[in-house]
């Protein structure tokens, strides 16, 4: 039997606002499948977002949902998770939301290692606000604020997350859907700050300015641009040069913030009695 | 066991600073989350709560900046916990967008602003009253504002508790304006016993979760995330269900309601300390540190037989404009001493509606306006 997505959706809020060909729907479906496989109850879940196309995702899902200000999903989620440690807190964020306006929160979120999952919908451009460059727009590409080609170096989310202290970092694309299912599930299961970057497509704002004619073409190019972590281990270096790794890129265990804080409470309470 | 019974708190006589009293009052009021970023002259509030909160089973977190601080406070409040941040002018400015978010999404929380000299970094250790207008109009758009202003260590305690009560009752951010002088001065003060001051908790929904409308009614009830209600919170205009809407009727209704819930109840919110007002011909209007000089000046002038009164603001916003208007009909002159270039002066002038003369004393060198400065102007006004 086909998977019943509607059991998790607020159907009264559909149709969604995303453009035809947008990759966000693929990630939403992967997330719902992961939630289902993990048998998470709707009440124990909270989806948090900032601003932008990806930030509208929580509104469509029938769980606790919080749509915050631009770039601030991580600190909102931090306060919530600390006082409600039993909630599974998942953030859906865009590339600009997560590392431009929210960049400082991103690195400190990784550093603190609170048990939160951050899914970054990386479509390489600002979608909702009209196709301006984002911190991940590749060099020389076109956007409405780089009409002569992007002179900026892009960020690498995974490297940034790893360096800042995230304990689980994975990357997938809207082409690698089964991998996407798997890494979202692993990220939610992981105790600590987990980051999943999803390379996806924005035909409306990115594709039409950068000679990628169809959504299918945009998704398919991720097949050529990437190589899996497992395959990369066996391939000669010249075959993986210039390609992006997909899969689980970093996974370590480190004490989780809320648990560390529980010990502080215990100690302070001991000192006061 | 509820938080009141398990509270680690020792009432009794203390020598305490205003900032310390704010921190203890937060514990008393049931605050169990503080998210903040250190900034002079508010830092002691964070420092004390970093120990006092875990002692009471609560959480203190030093965030990466002020924007993150207020965001964490809003998140924690949506988790059902009374939440606080404390800052000063520059940090208060950074928080403004999310204070507006708290207003439109109707999230109870308290923001303490211990004012310093400004604008910009100004004089970190100097006192001022320059954030009176920021407390009203700091964020964008139209929104309700509740701001209280203590003038003593005792009042730092009482008004912090009251700020939490108003936040919980009206489901909105509440600002406690303090200033460097009030924050750092020490006074003997008796910490009240539990139960002496009223402490309110937010009204939770009673109806079944399937029918919960988080924005229904004049002051809607509020559930916490994770308690079965599964509601949506957004900074976008929303309808009663909490989901975004572009419907003009719905937008206008929500906007008017959030403003109305404060304006309609202003007589419950507004508190002031009126002295010798019955026969006064000259009335000094002041708040915070300057109000202490004003009390001394008014008492001395009364001793000299002058008909002088004091109108000390404990609630800055909503501004007690009806009270000032009524007074204006009977007095000749208002004197407004303040440590800024005339923020209270302008609203007193508006409220008086031309019925009385308004004089001003402004000081912006981080030094307090002295009783004799005010006394001099009182003398000149007769």
XYZ file of C-alpha atoms in Angstrom:
655
model
C 0.000 0.000 0.000
C 1.229 3.469 -0.822
C 2.462 5.560 2.069
C -0.327 7.717 3.523
C 1.202 11.198 3.782
C -2.142 12.747 4.584
C -2.173 11.254 8.086
C 0.572 13.769 8.952
C -0.632 16.762 6.962
C -2.930 19.634 7.825
C -4.866 19.171 4.646
C -6.914 22.304 5.310
C -3.737 24.326 4.709
C -3.075 22.785 1.304
C -2.304 23.505 -1.464
C 1.186 24.550 -0.366
C 2.852 27.736 -1.577
C 5.821 26.073 -3.278
C 6.358 26.471 -7.028
C 5.980 23.586 -9.478
C 9.278 21.718 -9.609
C 10.459 22.897 -6.173
C 12.476 20.346 -4.233
C 10.853 21.138 -0.891
C 8.050 18.629 -1.386
C 10.575 15.828 -1.826
C 12.207 16.703 1.502
C 8.831 17.041 3.232
C 7.860 13.563 2.106
C 11.204 12.135 3.212
C 10.754 13.764 6.609
C 7.238 12.343 7.005
C 8.459 8.870 6.088
C 11.258 9.174 8.674
C 8.778 10.302 11.341
C 6.600 7.334 10.500
C 9.442 4.837 10.599
C 10.567 6.189 13.958
C 6.975 5.901 15.231
C 7.130 9.397 16.681
C 3.820 10.622 18.021
C 2.527 13.935 16.703
C 2.420 15.393 20.201
C 6.078 14.744 20.948
C 7.249 16.510 17.796
C 7.906 20.177 17.229
C 8.857 21.614 13.868
C 10.539 25.010 14.030
C 11.458 27.290 11.135
C 12.748 30.769 10.318
C 11.746 32.679 7.199
C 11.607 31.711 3.552
C 10.099 28.944 1.453
C 11.355 26.109 3.689
C 10.008 27.898 6.737
C 6.452 27.321 5.534
C 6.865 23.560 5.858
C 5.864 23.284 9.550
C 2.466 24.862 8.833
C 1.554 21.878 6.661
C 2.421 19.225 9.242
C 0.025 18.268 12.019
C 2.464 18.494 14.943
C 3.509 21.355 17.254
C 4.759 24.029 14.870
C 6.626 27.295 15.256
C 7.357 29.679 12.388
C 9.751 32.303 13.743
C 11.771 35.276 12.486
C 14.440 35.319 9.790
C 17.470 33.285 10.818
C 16.319 32.745 14.410
C 14.870 29.250 14.346
C 17.846 27.782 16.230
C 17.647 30.109 19.280
C 13.836 29.745 19.443
C 14.312 25.973 19.340
C 17.081 26.196 21.959
C 14.784 27.790 24.545
C 11.979 25.379 23.773
C 14.141 22.246 23.841
C 15.755 23.203 27.152
C 12.444 23.561 28.960
C 10.764 20.687 27.106
C 13.518 18.080 26.700
C 11.027 15.353 25.821
C 10.003 17.143 22.619
C 11.723 16.009 19.433
C 12.684 19.343 17.928
C 13.345 19.500 14.185
C 14.237 22.708 12.368
C 13.562 23.267 8.690
C 15.689 26.065 7.332
C 16.843 27.479 4.024
C 20.462 28.178 3.070
C 20.163 31.923 3.661
C 18.173 31.459 6.846
C 20.693 28.994 8.289
C 24.058 30.553 7.453
C 23.569 34.137 6.299
C 21.281 35.901 8.756
C 21.382 32.894 11.085
C 25.079 32.101 10.705
C 26.054 32.990 14.237
C 23.211 30.927 15.691
C 24.224 28.052 13.419
C 27.771 27.821 14.737
C 26.668 28.213 18.354
C 23.903 25.655 17.885
C 26.553 23.200 16.644
C 28.835 24.115 19.550
C 26.192 23.589 22.259
C 25.148 20.175 21.019
C 21.561 20.397 22.190
C 19.532 17.455 20.863
C 18.031 19.238 17.848
C 17.912 18.218 14.176
C 18.470 20.900 11.576
C 17.465 20.155 8.003
C 18.830 22.719 5.565
C 16.991 23.047 2.274
C 19.884 24.236 0.143
C 18.595 25.462 -3.214
C 21.589 27.785 -3.687
C 19.492 30.956 -3.827
C 16.943 33.114 -1.995
C 13.674 31.740 -3.304
C 10.807 33.516 -1.571
C 12.288 36.973 -1.669
C 13.026 36.875 -5.365
C 16.218 35.119 -6.422
C 18.999 37.012 -4.687
C 22.360 35.370 -3.968
C 22.639 33.200 -0.884
C 25.794 32.159 0.991
C 25.797 28.933 -1.028
C 25.265 30.392 -4.505
C 28.250 29.034 -6.467
C 30.889 31.445 -7.740
C 30.031 33.146 -11.066
C 26.367 32.056 -10.995
C 23.544 34.469 -11.659
C 21.076 35.886 -9.190
C 19.088 39.119 -8.998
C 21.807 40.692 -6.854
C 24.709 39.184 -8.825
C 23.547 40.039 -12.362
C 27.146 39.944 -13.621
C 27.942 36.657 -11.898
C 28.488 35.890 -8.195
C 31.895 37.132 -7.025
C 31.536 35.484 -3.577
C 32.927 32.207 -2.376
C 30.144 29.908 -1.192
C 29.975 28.252 2.218
C 30.271 24.515 2.693
C 27.624 23.679 5.299
C 29.065 20.343 6.225
C 32.577 21.630 6.864
C 31.218 24.569 8.807
C 28.963 22.366 10.949
C 31.772 19.913 11.644
C 34.239 22.646 12.586
C 31.682 24.307 14.869
C 31.069 21.085 16.788
C 27.961 19.440 15.341
C 27.998 15.777 16.282
C 26.139 14.446 13.240
C 26.507 15.896 9.760
C 25.036 14.422 6.605
C 24.368 15.532 3.067
C 21.937 14.270 0.502
C 20.165 15.659 -2.537
C 16.693 15.538 -4.002
C 18.097 13.024 -6.497
C 19.271 10.645 -3.730
C 15.875 10.166 -2.127
C 16.522 6.863 -0.391
C 19.717 8.249 1.096
C 17.750 11.321 2.163
C 15.224 9.124 4.012
C 18.036 7.317 5.754
C 20.066 10.339 6.859
C 17.020 12.259 8.123
C 16.079 9.239 10.213
C 19.637 8.853 11.531
C 19.815 12.570 12.328
C 16.603 12.462 14.356
C 17.790 9.356 16.178
C 21.153 10.917 16.963
C 21.397 12.436 20.446
C 22.950 15.846 19.883
C 22.947 18.625 17.298
C 22.506 17.003 13.903
C 22.693 18.768 10.563
C 21.323 17.414 7.294
C 22.063 19.449 4.197
C 19.785 18.696 1.281
C 20.986 19.955 -2.079
C 17.869 20.684 -4.044
C 16.432 22.710 -6.841
C 14.684 26.019 -7.261
C 13.692 26.140 -10.929
C 11.847 29.445 -10.524
C 14.693 31.494 -9.130
C 17.900 29.564 -9.726
C 17.265 27.345 -12.724
C 15.917 29.909 -15.131
C 18.802 32.296 -14.430
C 21.479 29.628 -14.722
C 20.605 27.727 -17.860
C 18.996 24.778 -16.089
C 15.875 24.450 -18.160
C 13.724 21.933 -16.297
C 13.295 20.735 -12.722
C 14.216 17.233 -13.853
C 17.453 18.578 -15.343
C 18.231 20.332 -12.092
C 17.694 17.222 -10.007
C 19.577 14.988 -12.420
C 22.703 17.123 -12.271
C 23.144 16.113 -8.630
C 23.819 12.603 -9.883
C 26.927 13.867 -11.706
C 27.997 16.401 -9.100
C 28.149 14.003 -6.177
C 29.777 10.844 -4.997
C 28.775 8.812 -1.958
C 31.028 8.656 1.073
C 31.325 4.877 0.707
C 32.211 5.022 -2.993
C 34.691 7.828 -2.445
C 36.739 5.566 -0.191
C 37.340 3.155 -3.070
C 37.723 5.543 -5.984
C 40.980 7.073 -7.192
C 41.369 10.694 -6.107
C 41.039 12.068 -9.664
C 37.558 10.541 -9.934
C 36.241 12.409 -6.902
C 38.029 15.710 -7.388
C 35.504 18.573 -7.586
C 32.627 16.361 -6.508
C 30.502 16.755 -3.415
C 30.308 13.934 -0.933
C 26.870 12.648 0.031
C 26.013 10.419 2.956
C 26.954 10.631 6.631
C 29.983 12.929 6.656
C 30.605 13.173 10.360
C 29.282 11.243 13.342
C 30.703 11.433 16.860
C 29.245 11.088 20.342
C 29.608 13.993 22.729
C 27.652 14.886 25.865
C 24.376 16.627 25.096
C 23.680 20.121 26.452
C 20.364 19.507 28.261
C 21.809 16.430 29.958
C 24.855 18.421 31.049
C 22.526 21.084 32.392
C 20.566 18.464 34.365
C 23.783 17.790 36.272
C 24.158 21.510 36.999
C 20.612 21.579 38.384
C 21.351 18.524 40.501
C 24.509 20.124 41.851
C 22.848 23.486 42.548
C 19.956 21.772 44.300
C 22.400 19.710 46.363
C 24.262 22.852 47.380
C 21.047 24.517 48.496
C 19.744 21.670 50.674
C 5.038 19.206 44.086
C 4.441 22.557 42.395
C 7.140 25.152 41.868
C 5.910 27.283 44.760
C 6.328 24.508 47.325
C 9.729 23.428 46.061
C 11.107 26.951 45.707
C 14.542 27.683 47.149
C 13.988 31.200 48.424
C 14.724 32.975 51.719
C 12.500 35.879 52.692
C 13.636 38.490 55.154
C 15.694 41.624 55.564
C 18.495 42.149 53.038
C 20.853 44.814 51.815
C 20.404 44.421 48.107
C 20.874 46.208 44.785
C 18.023 46.850 42.379
C 19.390 44.302 39.926
C 19.650 41.667 42.660
C 16.066 42.379 43.684
C 14.927 41.906 40.059
C 16.655 38.513 39.952
C 15.138 37.347 43.249
C 11.738 38.635 42.176
C 11.939 36.586 38.998
C 12.445 33.446 41.110
C 9.528 34.510 43.329
C 7.273 35.120 40.313
C 7.920 31.604 39.046
C 10.345 32.456 36.236
C 12.295 29.310 35.388
C 14.116 30.301 32.216
C 16.581 33.068 31.500
C 18.241 33.497 28.122
C 20.542 36.472 27.919
C 23.728 38.143 26.813
C 25.862 40.119 29.266
C 25.689 43.886 29.011
C 26.470 46.582 31.531
C 24.636 47.684 33.658
C 22.221 44.732 33.633
C 24.729 41.898 33.997
C 24.160 41.127 37.679
C 20.658 39.912 36.861
C 22.131 37.237 34.583
C 24.940 36.400 36.969
C 22.620 35.840 39.915
C 20.116 33.838 37.907
C 22.866 31.595 36.497
C 22.971 30.126 40.012
C 19.504 30.815 41.381
C 17.631 29.280 38.444
C 19.254 25.820 38.515
C 18.840 25.908 42.293
C 15.136 26.143 41.571
C 15.117 23.549 38.808
C 15.145 26.210 36.091
C 17.469 26.928 33.190
C 19.912 29.739 32.573
C 21.543 29.990 29.193
C 23.998 32.569 27.971
C 23.150 32.952 24.311
C 25.427 34.169 21.533
C 23.788 37.591 21.256
C 20.700 39.548 22.247
C 18.665 38.448 19.245
C 19.243 34.838 20.239
C 18.461 35.711 23.859
C 14.966 37.034 23.243
C 14.348 34.248 20.701
C 15.254 31.611 23.299
C 12.977 33.344 25.813
C 10.040 33.189 23.382
C 10.790 29.525 22.634
C 10.954 28.655 26.334
C 7.714 30.498 27.042
C 5.997 28.462 24.330
C 7.261 25.432 26.219
C 5.061 26.662 29.073
C 7.751 28.203 31.290
C 7.807 31.805 32.554
C 10.811 33.368 30.859
C 13.021 36.408 31.218
C 15.860 38.274 29.628
C 17.722 41.331 30.871
C 19.681 43.823 28.846
C 20.539 47.467 28.317
C 19.954 49.957 25.468
C 22.108 48.465 22.697
C 20.903 44.941 23.478
C 17.322 46.134 23.802
C 17.579 47.543 20.262
C 18.760 44.181 18.950
C 15.818 42.433 20.591
C 13.150 44.625 19.089
C 12.133 42.545 16.075
C 11.454 39.564 18.290
C 9.672 41.665 20.913
C 7.281 42.502 18.088
C 7.065 38.782 17.338
C 6.109 38.220 20.975
C 3.380 40.862 20.624
C 1.779 39.471 17.455
C 2.192 35.829 18.482
C 1.059 36.769 22.032
C 3.835 35.083 23.974
C 4.177 36.049 27.646
C 7.696 37.043 28.700
C 9.555 39.766 30.562
C 12.383 41.948 29.259
C 14.318 43.998 31.804
C 16.091 47.007 30.303
C 18.544 48.618 32.693
C 19.064 51.879 30.824
C 22.534 53.338 30.268
C 23.753 56.488 28.562
C 23.305 56.395 24.806
C 22.605 56.291 21.862
C 24.827 53.478 20.590
C 27.379 52.220 23.095
C 27.132 55.583 24.830
C 28.291 55.371 28.428
C 27.990 51.764 29.591
C 28.378 52.593 33.261
C 26.416 55.852 33.120
C 22.733 56.191 33.823
C 20.039 57.571 31.565
C 16.341 57.353 30.841
C 16.782 57.333 27.103
C 14.796 54.177 26.305
C 11.328 55.382 27.273
C 10.285 55.753 23.646
C 12.149 52.601 22.637
C 10.013 50.691 25.125
C 6.937 51.951 23.272
C 7.970 52.147 19.640
C 11.170 50.119 19.382
C 9.780 47.409 17.177
C 8.012 47.936 13.864
C 4.298 48.058 13.244
C 1.505 48.656 15.708
C 1.520 46.626 18.864
C 0.613 46.882 22.526
C 3.245 47.991 25.030
C 3.394 47.459 28.745
C 6.396 49.010 30.509
C 6.881 49.422 34.260
C 9.480 51.590 35.972
C 10.618 51.029 39.592
C 12.201 53.763 41.730
C 13.568 51.715 44.624
C 14.977 48.303 45.417
C 11.660 47.284 46.978
C 9.894 48.329 43.806
C 12.402 46.461 41.639
C 11.137 43.367 43.396
C 7.445 44.255 43.345
C 7.331 45.479 39.771
C 9.315 42.517 38.431
C 6.695 40.214 39.974
C 3.997 42.464 38.531
C 5.669 42.405 35.101
C 5.425 38.603 35.083
C 1.815 38.758 36.245
C 0.856 41.214 33.513
C 2.744 39.206 30.873
C 0.966 36.022 31.895
C -2.429 37.669 32.230
C -2.373 39.682 29.009
C -0.326 37.150 27.051
C 2.214 39.673 25.854
C 5.856 40.708 26.399
C 6.206 43.142 29.318
C 9.150 45.488 29.732
C 10.628 46.465 33.060
C 12.507 49.714 32.543
C 15.164 50.248 35.120
C 18.187 52.525 35.023
C 21.805 52.232 36.070
C 21.212 54.139 39.296
C 18.227 51.999 40.337
C 19.996 48.819 39.192
C 23.194 49.423 41.125
C 22.102 51.266 44.264
C 21.736 49.258 47.436
C 18.945 49.586 49.963
C 17.731 47.685 52.965
C 14.730 45.733 51.817
C 12.557 42.923 53.130
C 12.086 40.094 50.683
C 8.413 39.135 50.942
C 7.329 35.710 52.130
C 5.797 33.359 49.578
C 2.142 34.261 49.167
C 2.569 37.885 50.230
C 2.607 39.135 46.644
C 0.125 37.678 44.196
C 1.607 35.521 41.474
C -0.450 34.703 38.397
C 0.035 31.884 35.939
C -1.158 31.932 32.354
C -4.634 30.698 31.536
C -4.446 27.316 29.867
C -7.139 26.056 27.483
C -9.728 23.742 28.963
C -11.562 22.668 25.855
C -10.561 19.537 24.018
C -7.499 19.807 21.797
C -9.397 19.236 18.557
C -11.331 22.461 19.060
C -8.509 24.609 20.420
C -8.207 28.003 18.738
C -5.043 29.618 20.093
C -6.092 33.147 19.108
C -9.771 33.132 19.953
C -11.301 35.608 22.403
C -10.115 38.964 23.755
C -7.205 37.477 25.665
C -6.767 33.958 24.334
C -5.740 31.037 26.499
C -2.332 29.554 25.758
C -1.240 25.950 25.713
C 2.350 24.765 25.827
C 3.941 22.796 23.033
C 3.959 19.104 23.745
C 0.721 19.005 25.726
C -1.533 17.648 23.038
C -2.849 20.841 21.460
C -0.554 20.931 18.413
C -1.076 24.577 17.527
C 0.805 26.775 15.059
C 2.656 29.931 16.056
C 3.807 32.470 13.479
C 4.837 36.107 13.246
C 2.626 36.453 10.184
C -0.875 37.783 10.566
C -2.996 34.815 11.419
C -6.611 33.990 12.051
C -8.045 32.503 15.272
C -6.548 29.133 14.343
C -3.025 30.596 14.280
C -2.427 29.934 10.583
C -1.336 32.736 8.249
C -4.014 34.700 6.486
C -4.148 37.506 3.932
C -7.815 38.192 4.584
C -8.122 41.935 5.360
C -10.974 41.387 7.823
C -9.005 38.846 9.782
C -5.792 40.911 9.728
C -7.530 44.065 10.937
C -9.396 42.188 13.640
C -6.284 40.540 15.087
C -4.287 43.780 15.012
C -7.009 45.762 16.739
C -7.518 43.021 19.298
C -3.883 42.814 20.426
C -3.747 46.590 20.856
C -7.164 46.700 22.503
C -6.396 44.046 25.109
C -3.888 46.452 26.657
C -5.614 49.798 25.999
C -9.012 48.590 27.194
C -7.463 47.335 30.418
C -5.179 50.310 30.994
C -6.805 51.118 34.327
C -5.805 47.692 35.584
C -2.267 48.144 34.239
C -1.546 51.778 35.106
C -0.099 52.425 38.556
C 1.345 55.662 39.811
C 2.372 57.197 43.077
C 0.524 60.504 43.553
C 1.536 62.747 46.423
C 0.050 66.093 47.537
C -2.023 66.246 44.369
C -5.291 67.500 45.913
C -4.356 71.165 46.138
C -1.242 71.219 43.959
C -0.658 74.095 41.569
C 2.671 72.728 40.390
C 3.138 68.989 39.765
C 6.423 67.244 39.147
C 6.104 64.237 36.815
C 9.010 61.815 37.088
C 10.046 58.167 37.039
C 12.888 55.928 38.199
C 16.055 57.413 39.655
C 14.949 60.988 38.944
C 11.703 60.423 40.853
C 13.809 59.995 44.010
C 15.193 63.508 43.586
C 11.689 64.718 42.762
C 10.282 63.312 46.026
C 12.962 65.130 48.021
C 12.392 68.383 46.122
C 8.612 68.231 46.511
C 8.860 67.529 50.243
C 11.220 70.466 50.777
C 8.985 72.787 48.759
C 5.933 71.639 50.739
C 7.845 72.360 53.963
C 8.292 75.884 52.599
C 4.545 76.157 52.102
C 4.422 75.746 48.346
C 1.519 73.797 46.831
C 3.528 71.250 44.952
C 2.582 67.684 44.088
C 4.331 64.653 42.680
C 3.111 62.304 39.992
C 5.528 59.388 39.990
C 5.029 57.005 37.096
C 5.240 53.314 37.964
C 3.637 52.372 34.653
C 5.220 54.201 31.735
C 3.226 52.388 29.029
C 0.338 52.547 28.622
C 0.905 56.170 29.603
C -1.580 57.520 32.183
C -2.832 60.197 29.833
C -6.347 60.412 31.331
C -4.884 61.043 34.776
C -2.520 63.740 33.473
C -5.335 65.353 31.483
C -7.565 65.538 34.571
C -4.736 66.951 36.663
C -3.923 69.490 33.960
C -7.361 71.045 34.377
C -6.476 71.972 37.975
C -2.774 72.759 37.984
C -0.847 75.651 36.517
C 2.409 73.916 35.726
C 3.902 70.483 35.192
C 7.625 70.085 35.675
C 9.137 67.094 33.885
C 12.683 66.276 34.990
C 14.244 63.373 33.109
C 17.631 62.023 32.090
C 17.048 62.371 28.361
C 16.233 65.172 25.927
C 12.509 65.220 26.636
C 10.807 61.885 25.979
C 8.370 62.108 28.911
C 8.032 65.862 28.345
C 6.486 65.267 24.930
C 3.868 62.807 26.135
C 2.986 64.897 29.189
C 2.532 67.870 26.821
C 0.242 65.824 24.602
C -1.770 64.524 27.549
C -2.179 67.991 29.116
C -3.862 69.248 25.933
C -2.780 72.834 26.422
C -4.459 73.167 29.816
C -1.249 73.711 31.784
C 2.233 75.012 31.270
C 4.855 72.263 30.859
C 8.430 72.899 31.955
C 11.335 70.576 31.483
C 14.623 69.681 33.090
C 16.822 67.525 30.894
C 20.154 66.083 31.776
C 22.115 63.867 29.391
C 25.568 63.741 30.975
C 24.795 60.519 32.896
C 24.586 62.485 36.148
C 21.371 62.429 38.139
C 19.113 65.467 38.266
C 19.455 66.711 41.848
C 16.676 67.714 44.255
C 17.967 71.298 44.291
C 17.750 71.524 40.479
C 14.097 70.535 40.664
C 13.514 72.776 43.692
C 14.883 75.740 41.779
C 12.403 75.196 38.996
C 9.584 74.746 41.498
C 10.466 78.146 43.009
C 10.535 79.745 39.576
C 7.097 78.331 38.824
C 5.237 80.238 41.517
